[in-house]
Amino acid sequence: MRDRTIVIFTSDHGGLHVPEGPHGRITHNTPFRAGKGYLYEGGLRVPLILRWPGHVPAGRLVDTPVVNTDWLPTLAEIAGARAPLGLDGVSIAPLLLGRGRPKPRPFYWHFPHYTNQGSQPAGAIRDGDWKLVEYYEDGRTELFKLTTDISEATDLSARERRRVNRMKRQLEAWRQRVCAQTNAPNPTFDPSLHRELYVDFLPSTFDPLHADAEAWARVGEWRKQMDAVLRLPKPR
C-alpha cells in the first residue's frame, strides 16, 4: 500500500508567528514576513512534500509556484478522471512527473476579513517576480519584487505606479470574475481601538527569530489587547 499510494504533505497557511491561545511563542517563517492570517509570504508559503514511488523522483526540489487549488485537477488527471469545469487551479501532474511545467500564470488571494493574528481585509496578486497587496480599508497598496526582496521589506509602489495600476486592475477583474465577497463599512467602527490594534503596533513586522525581550513584551501586550476585543460575553 505504501508504494501504491500518493502521499501529499502540505498546509492551508504559513506558520503562526504571533502568540495565540496558551502559546506564548510558536514559530517563525524567516526569511518570510509575518505568518498565518497574512497575505505576506510568511502566511502564503506552505510546506509541500509529495511521495509517489516509481512516478515522482525522490529528492527532487521544484521551485515552480503552485497553489493548493491545483490538487483537484491534478489528482483527477492522475486518476484518469475528468475534472469539473471552472476550477480555480490547474493540473500540475506534468510538473510532478517531470514532463513539463505549467504555463506562467498570476496567483490571486482574497482575504476580506480581520483575524486574531492582526491582519486586515486585503487582496493580493503575484505575477511573475512581482506581488501586490491591496488593503480594502483605505485602498492603499504595497508592491514587492520577490526575487530581490523575499522578506517584503521594501515597498516599491511609489516608484512603480504603472505596474501598481495594472496589477490592481488584474486583481479587481479576478474578484469580479469569481464573484468575490465585498466589504461594507462597520457602523460601530471604533477608531481608537483600530489604532491600538493595527496602527500603534504592526504585527506583520514582528520578527520572532530576532525579537529581544522588549519586542516580546510588546507583542505580548498586543495579544492581551486583541484577546480582550475577541472575548465574547459569557452566556447567562
XYZ file of N, CA, C and O in Angstrom, residues 2-207:
824
model
N 1.958 1.219 0.740
C 2.847 2.373 0.813
C 3.391 2.749 -0.565
O 3.511 3.921 -0.895
N 3.729 1.761 -1.362
C 4.323 2.019 -2.674
C 3.291 2.355 -3.742
O 3.654 2.817 -4.820
N 2.016 2.109 -3.453
C 0.977 2.385 -4.441
C 0.176 3.650 -4.115
O -0.792 3.955 -4.813
N 0.551 4.340 -3.058
C -0.251 5.466 -2.562
C 0.473 6.788 -2.757
O 1.674 6.906 -2.465
N -0.246 7.782 -3.237
C 0.279 9.156 -3.309
C 0.074 9.809 -1.955
O -1.046 9.870 -1.448
N 1.142 10.272 -1.351
C 1.066 10.969 -0.063
C 1.473 12.425 -0.276
O 2.554 12.703 -0.805
N 0.611 13.355 0.129
C 0.867 14.795 -0.002
C 0.881 15.400 1.388
O -0.091 15.283 2.141
N 1.966 16.051 1.726
C 2.080 16.771 2.998
C 2.094 18.258 2.690
O 2.991 18.753 2.008
N 1.099 18.973 3.178
C 1.026 20.414 2.902
C 0.257 21.095 4.031
O 0.030 20.508 5.093
N -0.159 22.329 3.821
C -0.876 23.099 4.837
C -1.760 24.116 4.145
O -1.621 24.367 2.943
N -2.690 24.699 4.904
C -3.552 25.729 4.318
C -3.044 27.136 4.624
O -3.640 28.118 4.183
N -1.980 27.274 5.404
C -1.414 28.587 5.706
C -0.002 28.420 6.251
O 0.393 27.325 6.639
N 0.728 29.529 6.282
C 2.068 29.501 6.852
C 2.030 29.424 8.368
O 0.967 29.496 8.994
N 3.187 29.307 8.975
C 3.277 29.143 10.423
C 2.796 30.364 11.195
O 2.971 31.505 10.778
N 2.201 30.135 12.347
C 1.733 31.201 13.232
C 2.937 31.897 13.860
O 3.749 31.252 14.517
N 3.042 33.221 13.676
C 4.249 33.913 14.141
C 4.020 34.802 15.351
O 4.975 35.365 15.893
N 2.769 34.957 15.798
C 2.472 35.770 16.976
C 1.890 34.880 18.069
O 1.358 33.811 17.783
N 1.985 35.294 19.333
C 1.392 34.488 20.410
C -0.107 34.309 20.191
O -0.791 35.204 19.698
N -0.612 33.141 20.556
C -2.041 32.874 20.396
C -2.443 31.782 21.369
O -1.732 30.789 21.525
N -3.588 31.955 22.020
C -4.054 30.960 22.978
C -3.044 30.783 24.098
O -2.476 31.757 24.601
N -2.776 29.537 24.479
C -1.831 29.298 25.571
C -0.369 29.358 25.136
O 0.527 29.185 25.963
N -0.142 29.588 23.857
C 1.223 29.518 23.327
C 1.843 30.913 23.257
O 1.447 31.741 22.453
N 2.819 31.169 24.105
C 3.497 32.461 24.105
C 4.442 32.621 22.939
O 4.637 33.721 22.423
N 5.048 31.519 22.529
C 5.962 31.536 21.388
C 5.662 30.323 20.517
O 5.631 29.192 21.009
N 5.446 30.566 19.223
C 5.050 29.487 18.324
C 6.203 29.140 17.389
O 6.962 28.221 17.621
N 6.360 29.908 16.320
C 7.383 29.620 15.320
C 7.758 30.912 14.615
O 7.298 31.992 14.982
N 8.595 30.792 13.626
C 8.911 31.930 12.755
C 9.032 31.391 11.342
O 9.259 30.192 11.129
N 8.866 32.273 10.379
C 8.888 31.879 8.970
C 10.053 32.533 8.229
O 9.979 32.738 7.026
N 11.092 32.880 8.953
C 12.259 33.529 8.375
C 12.756 32.779 7.140
O 12.823 31.543 7.168
N 13.049 33.456 6.042
C 13.151 34.906 5.873
C 11.859 35.582 5.438
O 11.868 36.752 5.085
N 10.736 34.845 5.471
C 9.476 35.414 5.003
C 8.830 36.272 6.089
O 9.005 36.017 7.280
N 8.056 37.236 5.656
C 7.410 38.181 6.574
C 6.089 37.630 7.099
O 5.322 37.014 6.374
N 5.833 37.854 8.401
C 4.573 37.532 9.060
C 4.297 36.036 9.037
O 5.221 35.216 9.028
N 3.011 35.650 9.066
C 2.670 34.241 9.141
C 1.194 34.027 8.913
O 0.549 34.763 8.162
N 0.633 33.033 9.566
C -0.768 32.673 9.401
C -1.681 33.897 9.468
O -1.526 34.746 10.341
N -2.618 33.967 8.522
C -3.582 35.064 8.517
C -3.183 36.244 7.675
O -3.979 37.169 7.512
N -1.967 36.225 7.123
C -1.459 37.373 6.368
C -1.250 37.021 4.904
O -1.026 35.860 4.548
N -1.272 38.067 4.069
C -1.009 37.904 2.643
C 0.452 38.161 2.301
O 0.806 38.220 1.128
N 1.299 38.318 3.304
C 2.738 38.325 3.064
C 3.207 36.875 2.922
O 2.470 35.925 3.229
N 4.434 36.700 2.470
C 4.899 35.361 2.117
C 4.890 34.386 3.296
O 4.712 33.185 3.114
N 5.085 34.898 4.514
C 5.036 34.019 5.672
C 3.685 33.376 5.888
O 3.584 32.306 6.495
N 2.635 34.017 5.388
C 1.297 33.451 5.509
C 0.877 32.627 4.315
O -0.015 31.781 4.423
N 1.507 32.874 3.156
C 1.100 32.207 1.922
C 1.950 30.990 1.587
O 1.455 30.041 0.967
N 3.207 30.995 1.955
C 4.083 29.867 1.619
C 3.860 28.738 2.613
O 3.902 28.939 3.823
N 3.626 27.552 2.092
C 3.305 26.412 2.944
C 4.208 25.236 2.602
O 4.772 25.169 1.510
N 4.344 24.275 3.508
C 5.099 23.069 3.181
C 4.427 22.326 2.036
O 3.193 22.344 1.913
N 5.207 21.687 1.200
C 4.649 20.834 0.148
C 5.649 19.723 -0.160
O 6.694 19.964 -0.770
N 5.325 18.540 0.307
C 6.151 17.357 0.051
C 5.231 16.288 -0.529
O 4.143 16.043 -0.003
N 5.653 15.677 -1.625
C 4.846 14.635 -2.259
C 5.680 13.380 -2.450
O 6.836 13.454 -2.854
N 5.054 12.259 -2.159
C 5.736 10.963 -2.320
C 4.859 10.033 -3.146
O 3.685 9.812 -2.829
N 5.424 9.522 -4.234
C 4.727 8.531 -5.077
C 5.809 7.676 -5.737
O 6.279 7.968 -6.831
N 6.233 6.618 -5.082
C 7.351 5.798 -5.586
C 7.109 5.306 -6.998
O 6.011 4.871 -7.360
N 8.152 5.406 -7.811
C 8.083 4.927 -9.172
C 7.505 5.922 -10.157
O 7.544 5.693 -11.367
N 7.005 7.035 -9.663
C 6.397 8.049 -10.523
C 6.999 9.440 -10.298
O 7.346 10.129 -11.253
N 7.123 9.825 -9.039
C 7.707 11.119 -8.699
C 9.121 10.879 -8.184
O 9.301 10.169 -7.185
N 10.134 11.427 -8.845
C 11.519 11.181 -8.426
C 11.768 11.632 -6.982
O 11.332 12.708 -6.576
N 12.449 10.804 -6.233
C 12.768 11.137 -4.842
C 13.863 12.194 -4.785
O 14.770 12.216 -5.631
N 13.795 13.077 -3.801
C 14.849 14.054 -3.572
C 14.869 15.223 -4.522
O 15.797 16.024 -4.496
N 13.867 15.346 -5.377
C 13.845 16.439 -6.359
C 13.219 17.687 -5.732
O 12.181 17.630 -5.084
N 13.847 18.833 -5.944
C 13.345 20.116 -5.449
C 12.816 20.920 -6.630
O 13.532 21.140 -7.609
N 11.564 21.348 -6.553
C 10.919 22.105 -7.622
C 10.572 23.490 -7.093
O 9.947 23.622 -6.036
N 10.983 24.530 -7.830
C 10.719 25.899 -7.363
C 9.613 26.596 -8.148
O 9.390 27.794 -7.989
N 8.886 25.849 -8.983
C 7.771 26.433 -9.722
C 6.620 26.729 -8.764
O 6.186 25.837 -8.028
N 6.078 27.951 -8.748
C 4.956 28.250 -7.840
C 3.712 27.453 -8.217
O 3.362 27.328 -9.393
N 3.049 26.898 -7.227
C 1.762 26.225 -7.397
C 0.872 26.656 -6.223
O 1.329 27.300 -5.286
N -0.397 26.264 -6.281
C -1.336 26.645 -5.228
C -2.189 25.429 -4.896
O -2.365 24.526 -5.731
N -2.713 25.358 -3.688
C -3.418 24.142 -3.263
C -4.686 23.859 -4.065
O -5.159 22.714 -4.081
N -5.258 24.875 -4.707
C -6.415 24.609 -5.563
C -6.023 23.832 -6.819
O -6.902 23.400 -7.573
N -4.728 23.631 -7.045
C -4.273 22.804 -8.164
C -4.497 21.308 -7.906
O -4.440 20.507 -8.852
N -4.732 20.916 -6.656
C -4.751 19.484 -6.358
C -5.930 18.745 -6.979
O -5.782 17.612 -7.430
N -7.112 19.359 -7.018
C -8.256 18.641 -7.585
C -8.035 18.284 -9.060
O -8.149 17.104 -9.436
N -7.684 19.246 -9.924
C -7.440 18.849 -11.312
C -6.227 17.943 -11.472
O -6.189 17.097 -12.376
N -5.246 18.092 -10.602
C -4.052 17.247 -10.685
C -4.378 15.793 -10.388
O -4.017 14.876 -11.147
N -5.064 15.557 -9.273
C -5.386 14.188 -8.887
C -6.404 13.572 -9.841
O -6.372 12.356 -10.081
N -7.288 14.409 -10.384
C -8.228 13.888 -11.382
C -7.473 13.394 -12.612
O -7.754 12.307 -13.135
N -6.495 14.171 -13.075
C -5.724 13.747 -14.247
C -4.945 12.472 -13.967
O -4.916 11.545 -14.793
N -4.327 12.406 -12.789
C -3.552 11.216 -12.443
C -4.454 9.978 -12.395
O -4.065 8.878 -12.819
N -5.686 10.167 -11.912
C -6.622 9.042 -11.787
C -7.329 8.722 -13.093
O -8.100 7.758 -13.165
N -7.101 9.534 -14.136
C -7.762 9.303 -15.402
C -9.201 9.761 -15.416
O -10.001 9.315 -16.254
N -9.565 10.669 -14.481
C -10.935 11.174 -14.411
C -11.015 12.550 -15.060
O -10.000 13.245 -15.211
N -12.212 12.957 -15.395
C -12.417 14.276 -15.983
C -12.682 15.276 -14.865
O -13.616 15.108 -14.075
N -11.879 16.331 -14.797
C -12.057 17.344 -13.761
C -13.239 18.248 -14.110
O -13.515 18.485 -15.290
N -13.960 18.745 -13.122
C -15.056 19.677 -13.382
C -14.539 20.940 -14.071
O -13.361 21.298 -13.943
N -15.410 21.591 -14.808
C -15.048 22.840 -15.462
C -15.082 23.991 -14.458
O -15.760 23.921 -13.436
N -14.356 25.057 -14.776
C -14.407 26.270 -13.969
C -13.647 26.216 -12.667
O -13.948 26.975 -11.736
N -12.664 25.339 -12.557
C -11.882 25.249 -11.325
C -10.892 26.406 -11.222
O -10.460 26.962 -12.230
N -10.511 26.746 -9.992
C -9.527 27.811 -9.790
C -8.107 27.353 -10.101
O -7.261 28.149 -10.476
N -7.831 26.067 -9.921
C -6.476 25.572 -10.131
C -6.291 24.912 -11.483
O -7.229 24.762 -12.271
N -5.047 24.512 -11.761
C -4.709 23.787 -12.986
C -3.970 22.512 -12.591
O -3.410 22.413 -11.499
N -3.965 21.537 -13.479
C -3.258 20.298 -13.195
C -1.747 20.519 -13.241
O -1.216 21.078 -14.192
N -1.086 20.073 -12.176
C 0.377 20.127 -12.145
C 0.961 18.720 -12.258
O 2.106 18.479 -11.878
N 0.156 17.778 -12.768
C 0.638 16.404 -12.942
C 1.908 16.347 -13.790
O 2.867 15.642 -13.429
N 1.982 17.060 -14.930
C 3.231 17.017 -15.710
C 4.434 17.502 -14.917
O 5.552 16.962 -15.076
N 4.234 18.502 -14.043
C 5.339 19.008 -13.222
C 5.806 17.936 -12.243
O 7.015 17.709 -12.069
N 4.867 17.263 -11.605
C 5.219 16.229 -10.634
C 5.944 15.061 -11.288
O 6.878 14.499 -10.725
N 5.504 14.727 -12.494
C 6.059 13.563 -13.186
C 7.288 13.892 -14.021
O 7.837 13.030 -14.697
N 7.728 15.149 -13.976
C 8.918 15.554 -14.713
C 8.708 15.680 -16.198
O 9.653 15.539 -16.982
N 7.470 15.979 -16.632
C 7.167 16.055 -18.065
C 6.976 17.487 -18.557
O 6.650 17.685 -19.725
N 7.140 18.469 -17.685
C 6.952 19.851 -18.107
C 6.409 20.704 -16.979
O 6.056 20.193 -15.905
N 6.355 21.989 -17.238
C 5.881 22.943 -16.237
C 4.583 23.595 -16.718
O 4.370 23.749 -17.911
N 3.713 24.004 -15.788
C 2.515 24.734 -16.201
C 2.882 26.096 -16.780
O 3.953 26.644 -16.475
N 2.023 26.634 -17.627
C 2.271 27.954 -18.196
C 2.335 28.998 -17.078
O 1.623 28.884 -16.080
N 3.204 30.011 -17.236
C 3.233 31.080 -16.237
C 1.849 31.691 -16.061
O 1.118 31.885 -17.035
N 1.459 31.964 -14.844
C 0.125 32.492 -14.556
C 0.177 33.352 -13.311
O 1.037 33.160 -12.439
N -0.727 34.300 -13.189
C -0.813 35.069 -11.945
C -1.526 34.248 -10.871
O -2.330 33.351 -11.180
N -1.237 34.544 -9.625
C -1.912 33.930 -8.491
C -2.658 35.021 -7.735
O -2.158 36.136 -7.576
N -3.837 34.683 -7.235
C -4.692 35.671 -6.573
C -5.089 35.175 -5.185
O -5.284 33.980 -4.962
N -5.266 36.136 -4.264
C -5.775 35.827 -2.930
C -6.792 36.903 -2.535
O -6.634 38.079 -2.872
N -7.817 36.479 -1.805
C -8.859 37.395 -1.330
C -9.117 37.070 0.132
O -9.516 35.960 0.464
N -8.877 38.037 0.996
C -8.953 37.833 2.445
C -9.782 38.975 3.025
O -9.231 39.923 3.597
N -11.126 38.932 2.900
C -11.945 40.104 3.186
C -12.334 40.287 4.643
O -13.352 40.910 4.934
N -11.525 39.768 5.580
C -11.916 39.901 6.976
C -10.691 40.111 7.866
O -9.550 39.973 7.436
N -10.974 40.468 9.112
C -9.927 40.631 10.118
C -9.661 39.269 10.774
O -10.522 38.398 10.778
N -8.472 39.110 11.312
C -8.155 37.871 12.024
C -7.542 38.210 13.372
O -7.068 39.324 13.603
N -7.556 37.228 14.270
C -6.958 37.478 15.580
C -5.438 37.407 15.545
O -4.782 37.576 16.568
N -4.861 37.170 14.352
C -3.407 37.320 14.205
C -3.023 38.758 13.858
O -1.841 39.064 13.727
N -4.020 39.616 13.673
C -3.731 41.025 13.454
C -3.776 41.488 12.019
O -3.423 42.630 11.729
N -4.202 40.627 11.085
C -4.270 41.059 9.693
C -5.572 41.801 9.433
O -6.545 41.680 10.190
N -5.574 42.568 8.356
C -6.720 43.376 7.970
C -7.236 42.927 6.604
O -6.504 42.297 5.845
N -8.498 43.255 6.270
C -9.052 42.827 4.980
C -8.175 43.289 3.816
O -7.829 44.463 3.709
N -7.837 42.351 2.936
C -6.913 42.678 1.844
C -7.014 41.634 0.741
O -7.581 40.559 0.918
N -6.441 41.968 -0.399
C -6.285 41.039 -1.502
C -4.858 41.109 -2.002
O -4.124 42.051 -1.682
N -4.455 40.128 -2.776
C -3.085 40.127 -3.291
C -3.046 39.437 -4.642
O -3.882 38.587 -4.949
N -2.071 39.820 -5.422
C -1.797 39.174 -6.703
C -0.294 39.013 -6.830
O 0.468 39.942 -6.526
N 0.123 37.837 -7.269
C 1.523 37.610 -7.642
C 1.562 37.340 -9.137
O 0.888 36.425 -9.629
N 2.357 38.118 -9.843
C 2.508 37.963 -11.288
C 3.996 37.930 -11.590
O 4.674 38.961 -11.578
N 4.515 36.739 -11.815
C 5.952 36.599 -12.037
C 6.723 36.923 -10.770
O 6.466 36.364 -9.707
N 7.678 37.844 -10.893
C 8.508 38.219 -9.747
C 7.824 39.227 -8.836
O 8.322 39.496 -7.741
N 6.697 39.788 -9.270
C 6.085 40.917 -8.570
C 4.839 40.501 -7.798
O 4.080 39.648 -8.244
N 4.666 41.136 -6.645
C 3.495 40.869 -5.819
C 2.919 42.176 -5.302
O 3.659 43.036 -4.794
N 1.609 42.310 -5.444
C 0.902 43.496 -4.975
C -0.074 43.095 -3.877
O -0.788 42.096 -4.007
N -0.101 43.864 -2.794
C -1.073 43.689 -1.718
C -1.938 44.938 -1.677
O -1.417 46.055 -1.630
N -3.256 44.750 -1.704
C -4.194 45.876 -1.668
C -5.068 45.754 -0.418
O -5.721 44.733 -0.203
N -5.059 46.795 0.412
C -5.851 46.801 1.643
C -7.218 47.410 1.366
O -7.334 48.506 0.820
N -8.268 46.698 1.784
C -9.616 47.117 1.451
C -10.128 48.253 2.335
O -11.089 48.926 1.975
N -9.532 48.466 3.482
C -9.985 49.544 4.359
C -9.864 50.910 3.694
O -10.798 51.715 3.715
N -8.703 51.168 3.120
C -8.450 52.502 2.576
C -7.914 52.485 1.147
O -7.620 53.531 0.580
N -7.776 51.302 0.542
C -7.320 51.210 -0.840
C -5.816 51.330 -1.021
O -5.332 51.324 -2.156
N -5.048 51.431 0.070
C -3.599 51.555 -0.090
C -3.013 50.251 -0.622
O -3.572 49.166 -0.418
N -1.902 50.382 -1.308
C -1.259 49.226 -1.915
C 0.205 49.152 -1.516
O 0.824 50.162 -1.176
N 0.730 47.949 -1.568
C 2.154 47.699 -1.383
C 2.615 46.814 -2.531
O 1.894 45.901 -2.943
N 3.812 47.088 -3.030
C 4.357 46.329 -4.152
C 5.747 45.835 -3.786
O 6.587 46.615 -3.302
N 5.990 44.551 -4.031
C 7.275 43.954 -3.697
C 7.798 43.151 -4.885
O 7.019 42.535 -5.619
N 9.114 43.171 -5.054
C 9.759 42.314 -6.049
C 10.384 41.145 -5.305
O 11.428 41.278 -4.639
N 9.757 39.990 -5.411
C 10.117 38.860 -4.560
C 11.494 38.295 -4.853
O 12.141 37.743 -3.963
N 11.968 38.438 -6.078
C 13.273 37.868 -6.412
C 14.416 38.589 -5.713
O 15.483 38.013 -5.487
N 14.220 39.847 -5.367
C 15.271 40.623 -4.693
C 14.892 41.021 -3.275
O 15.727 41.544 -2.540
N 13.646 40.778 -2.885
C 13.164 41.202 -1.565
C 12.175 40.159 -1.053
O 10.995 40.435 -0.906
N 12.668 38.962 -0.755
C 11.787 37.883 -0.331
C 11.161 38.173 1.024
O 10.105 37.624 1.367
N 11.767 39.056 1.819
C 11.226 39.413 3.124
C 10.182 40.526 3.046
O 9.624 40.923 4.070
N 9.923 41.029 1.838
C 8.928 42.084 1.621
C 9.132 43.259 2.574
O 8.222 43.727 3.250
N 10.359 43.742 2.587
C 10.720 44.850 3.468
C 10.658 46.199 2.765
O 10.565 47.239 3.422
N 10.723 46.208 1.428
C 10.787 47.463 0.674
C 9.584 47.583 -0.246
O 9.450 46.834 -1.217
N 8.714 48.525 0.059
C 7.517 48.773 -0.739
C 7.898 49.647 -1.940
O 8.351 50.777 -1.774
N 7.691 49.118 -3.139
C 8.076 49.826 -4.362
C 6.892 50.492 -5.062
O 7.023 50.925 -6.205
N 5.743 50.572 -4.388
C 4.546 51.074 -5.061
C 4.677 52.525 -5.506
O 4.132 52.908 -6.553
N 5.402 53.356 -4.768
C 5.516 54.776 -5.125
C 6.298 54.977 -6.413
O 5.992 55.889 -7.195
N 7.282 54.137 -6.680
C 8.117 54.312 -7.880
C 7.654 53.456 -9.060
O 8.177 53.589 -10.164
N 6.674 52.579 -8.835
C 6.193 51.680 -9.893
C 4.682 51.856 -10.081
O 3.922 50.887 -10.091
N 4.244 53.109 -10.257
C 2.807 53.381 -10.295
C 2.104 52.683 -11.461
O 0.984 52.197 -11.325
N 2.741 52.639 -12.617
C 2.094 51.983 -13.759
C 1.895 50.499 -13.492
O 0.848 49.928 -13.822
N 2.891 49.867 -12.896
C 2.775 48.447 -12.573
C 1.689 48.238 -11.509
O 0.891 47.291 -11.584
N 1.663 49.120 -10.521
C 0.646 49.032 -9.474
C -0.756 49.126 -10.077
O -1.645 48.323 -9.775
N -0.971 50.107 -10.930
C -2.289 50.288 -11.536
C -2.693 49.087 -12.381
O -3.858 48.655 -12.360
N -1.736 48.526 -13.118
C -2.044 47.363 -13.950
C -2.407 46.157 -13.091
O -3.389 45.455 -13.364
N -1.638 45.919 -12.033
C -1.893 44.764 -11.184
C -3.179 44.944 -10.373
O -3.904 43.972 -10.120
N -3.491 46.175 -9.999
C -4.759 46.422 -9.312
C -5.937 46.112 -10.225
O -6.945 45.539 -9.782
N -5.817 46.467 -11.482
C -6.889 46.154 -12.433
C -7.031 44.642 -12.604
O -8.152 44.119 -12.697
N -5.901 43.931 -12.659
C -5.945 42.477 -12.760
C -6.659 41.867 -11.549
O -7.492 40.965 -11.685
N -6.317 42.360 -10.364
C -6.891 41.831 -9.137
C -8.392 42.100 -9.081
O -9.191 41.224 -8.713
N -8.796 43.304 -9.458
C -10.208 43.653 -9.456
C -10.975 42.817 -10.473
O -12.093 42.345 -10.198
N -10.395 42.622 -11.649
C -11.054 41.813 -12.670
C -11.244 40.380 -12.186
O -12.280 39.753 -12.443
N -10.255 39.833 -11.489
C -10.376 38.487 -10.941
C -11.484 38.425 -9.889
O -12.289 37.476 -9.872
N -11.551 39.428 -8.992
C -12.607 39.440 -7.985
C -13.987 39.457 -8.639
O -14.917 38.777 -8.189
N -14.106 40.250 -9.694
C -15.385 40.303 -10.407
C -15.699 38.945 -11.039
O -16.839 38.473 -11.015
N -14.670 38.307 -11.581
C -14.860 37.060 -12.300
C -15.323 35.935 -11.376
O -16.136 35.087 -11.766
N -14.803 35.930 -10.151
C -15.154 34.849 -9.223
C -16.261 35.257 -8.263
O -16.603 34.497 -7.345
N -16.815 36.458 -8.462
C -17.909 36.958 -7.607
C -17.472 36.976 -6.136
O -18.175 36.466 -5.242
N -16.299 37.552 -5.887
C -15.752 37.592 -4.531
C -16.607 38.461 -3.617
O -17.164 39.471 -4.036
N -16.689 38.060 -2.368
C -17.422 38.840 -1.363
C -16.761 40.204 -1.193
O -15.534 40.321 -1.140
N -17.577 41.250 -1.093
C -17.058 42.594 -0.881
C -17.329 43.037 0.552
O -18.113 42.411 1.275
N -16.696 44.117 0.960
C -16.814 44.620 2.323
C -17.808 45.772 2.408
O -18.051 46.468 1.426
N -18.333 45.972 3.588
C -19.217 47.106 3.866
C -18.735 47.791 5.137
O -18.164 47.145 6.017
N -18.925 49.113 5.249
C -18.480 49.822 6.449
C -19.145 49.282 7.715
O -20.321 48.881 7.694
N -18.391 49.248 8.795
C -18.895 48.797 10.089
C -19.527 49.989 10.819
O -18.831 50.950 11.153
N -20.825 49.952 11.088
C -21.472 51.098 11.739
C -21.004 51.342 13.165
O -21.194 52.432 13.706
N -20.371 50.342 13.796
C -19.875 50.515 15.160
C -18.353 50.602 15.196
O -17.734 50.302 16.211
N -17.755 51.027 14.083
C -16.294 51.146 13.996
C -15.760 52.042 15.104
O -16.282 53.136 15.348
N -14.711 51.584 15.783
C -14.086 52.312 16.887
C -12.684 52.732 16.454
O -11.759 51.920 16.466
N -12.476 54.002 16.065
C -11.161 54.443 15.576
C -10.036 54.257 16.588
O -8.927 53.893 16.215
N -10.330 54.489 17.867
C -9.262 54.369 18.867
C -8.838 52.917 19.034
O -7.642 52.613 19.173
N -9.799 51.997 19.011
C -9.473 50.581 19.117
C -8.717 50.104 17.889
O -7.757 49.330 17.993
N -9.129 50.566 16.726
C -8.429 50.225 15.488
C -6.980 50.700 15.547
O -6.064 49.980 15.139
N -6.775 51.878 16.049
C -5.420 52.419 16.142
C -4.556 51.576 17.075
O -3.386 51.293 16.784
N -5.122 51.143 18.200
C -4.364 50.334 19.155
C -3.922 49.001 18.545
O -2.793 48.554 18.763
N -4.816 48.378 17.788
C -4.558 47.019 17.310
C -3.815 46.959 15.986
O -3.118 45.981 15.704
N -3.972 48.015 15.130
C -3.465 47.917 13.766
C -2.510 49.039 13.349
O -1.908 48.946 12.284
N -2.402 50.085 14.184
C -1.551 51.221 13.809
C -0.397 51.393 14.785
O 0.774 51.466 14.389
N -0.719 51.456 16.084
C 0.333 51.663 17.084
C 1.323 50.501 17.100
O 2.500 50.682 17.433
N 0.851 49.303 16.762
C 1.720 48.126 16.679
C 1.376 47.374 15.404
O 0.205 47.138 15.119
N 2.396 47.022 14.622
C 2.176 46.320 13.366
C 2.607 44.860 13.527
O 3.792 44.538 13.437
N 1.671 43.951 13.765
C 2.048 42.550 13.972
C 2.769 41.941 12.776
O 3.571 41.021 12.946
N 2.501 42.440 11.564
C 3.147 41.854 10.386
C 4.651 42.078 10.376
O 5.384 41.347 9.707
N 5.123 43.089 11.100
C 6.558 43.374 11.122
C 7.262 42.708 12.305
O 8.485 42.818 12.427
N 6.512 42.037 13.156
C 7.124 41.362 14.294
C 7.965 40.194 13.802
O 7.500 39.350 13.030
N 9.203 40.128 14.246
C 10.162 39.114 13.797
C 10.541 38.227 14.984
O 11.433 38.562 15.765
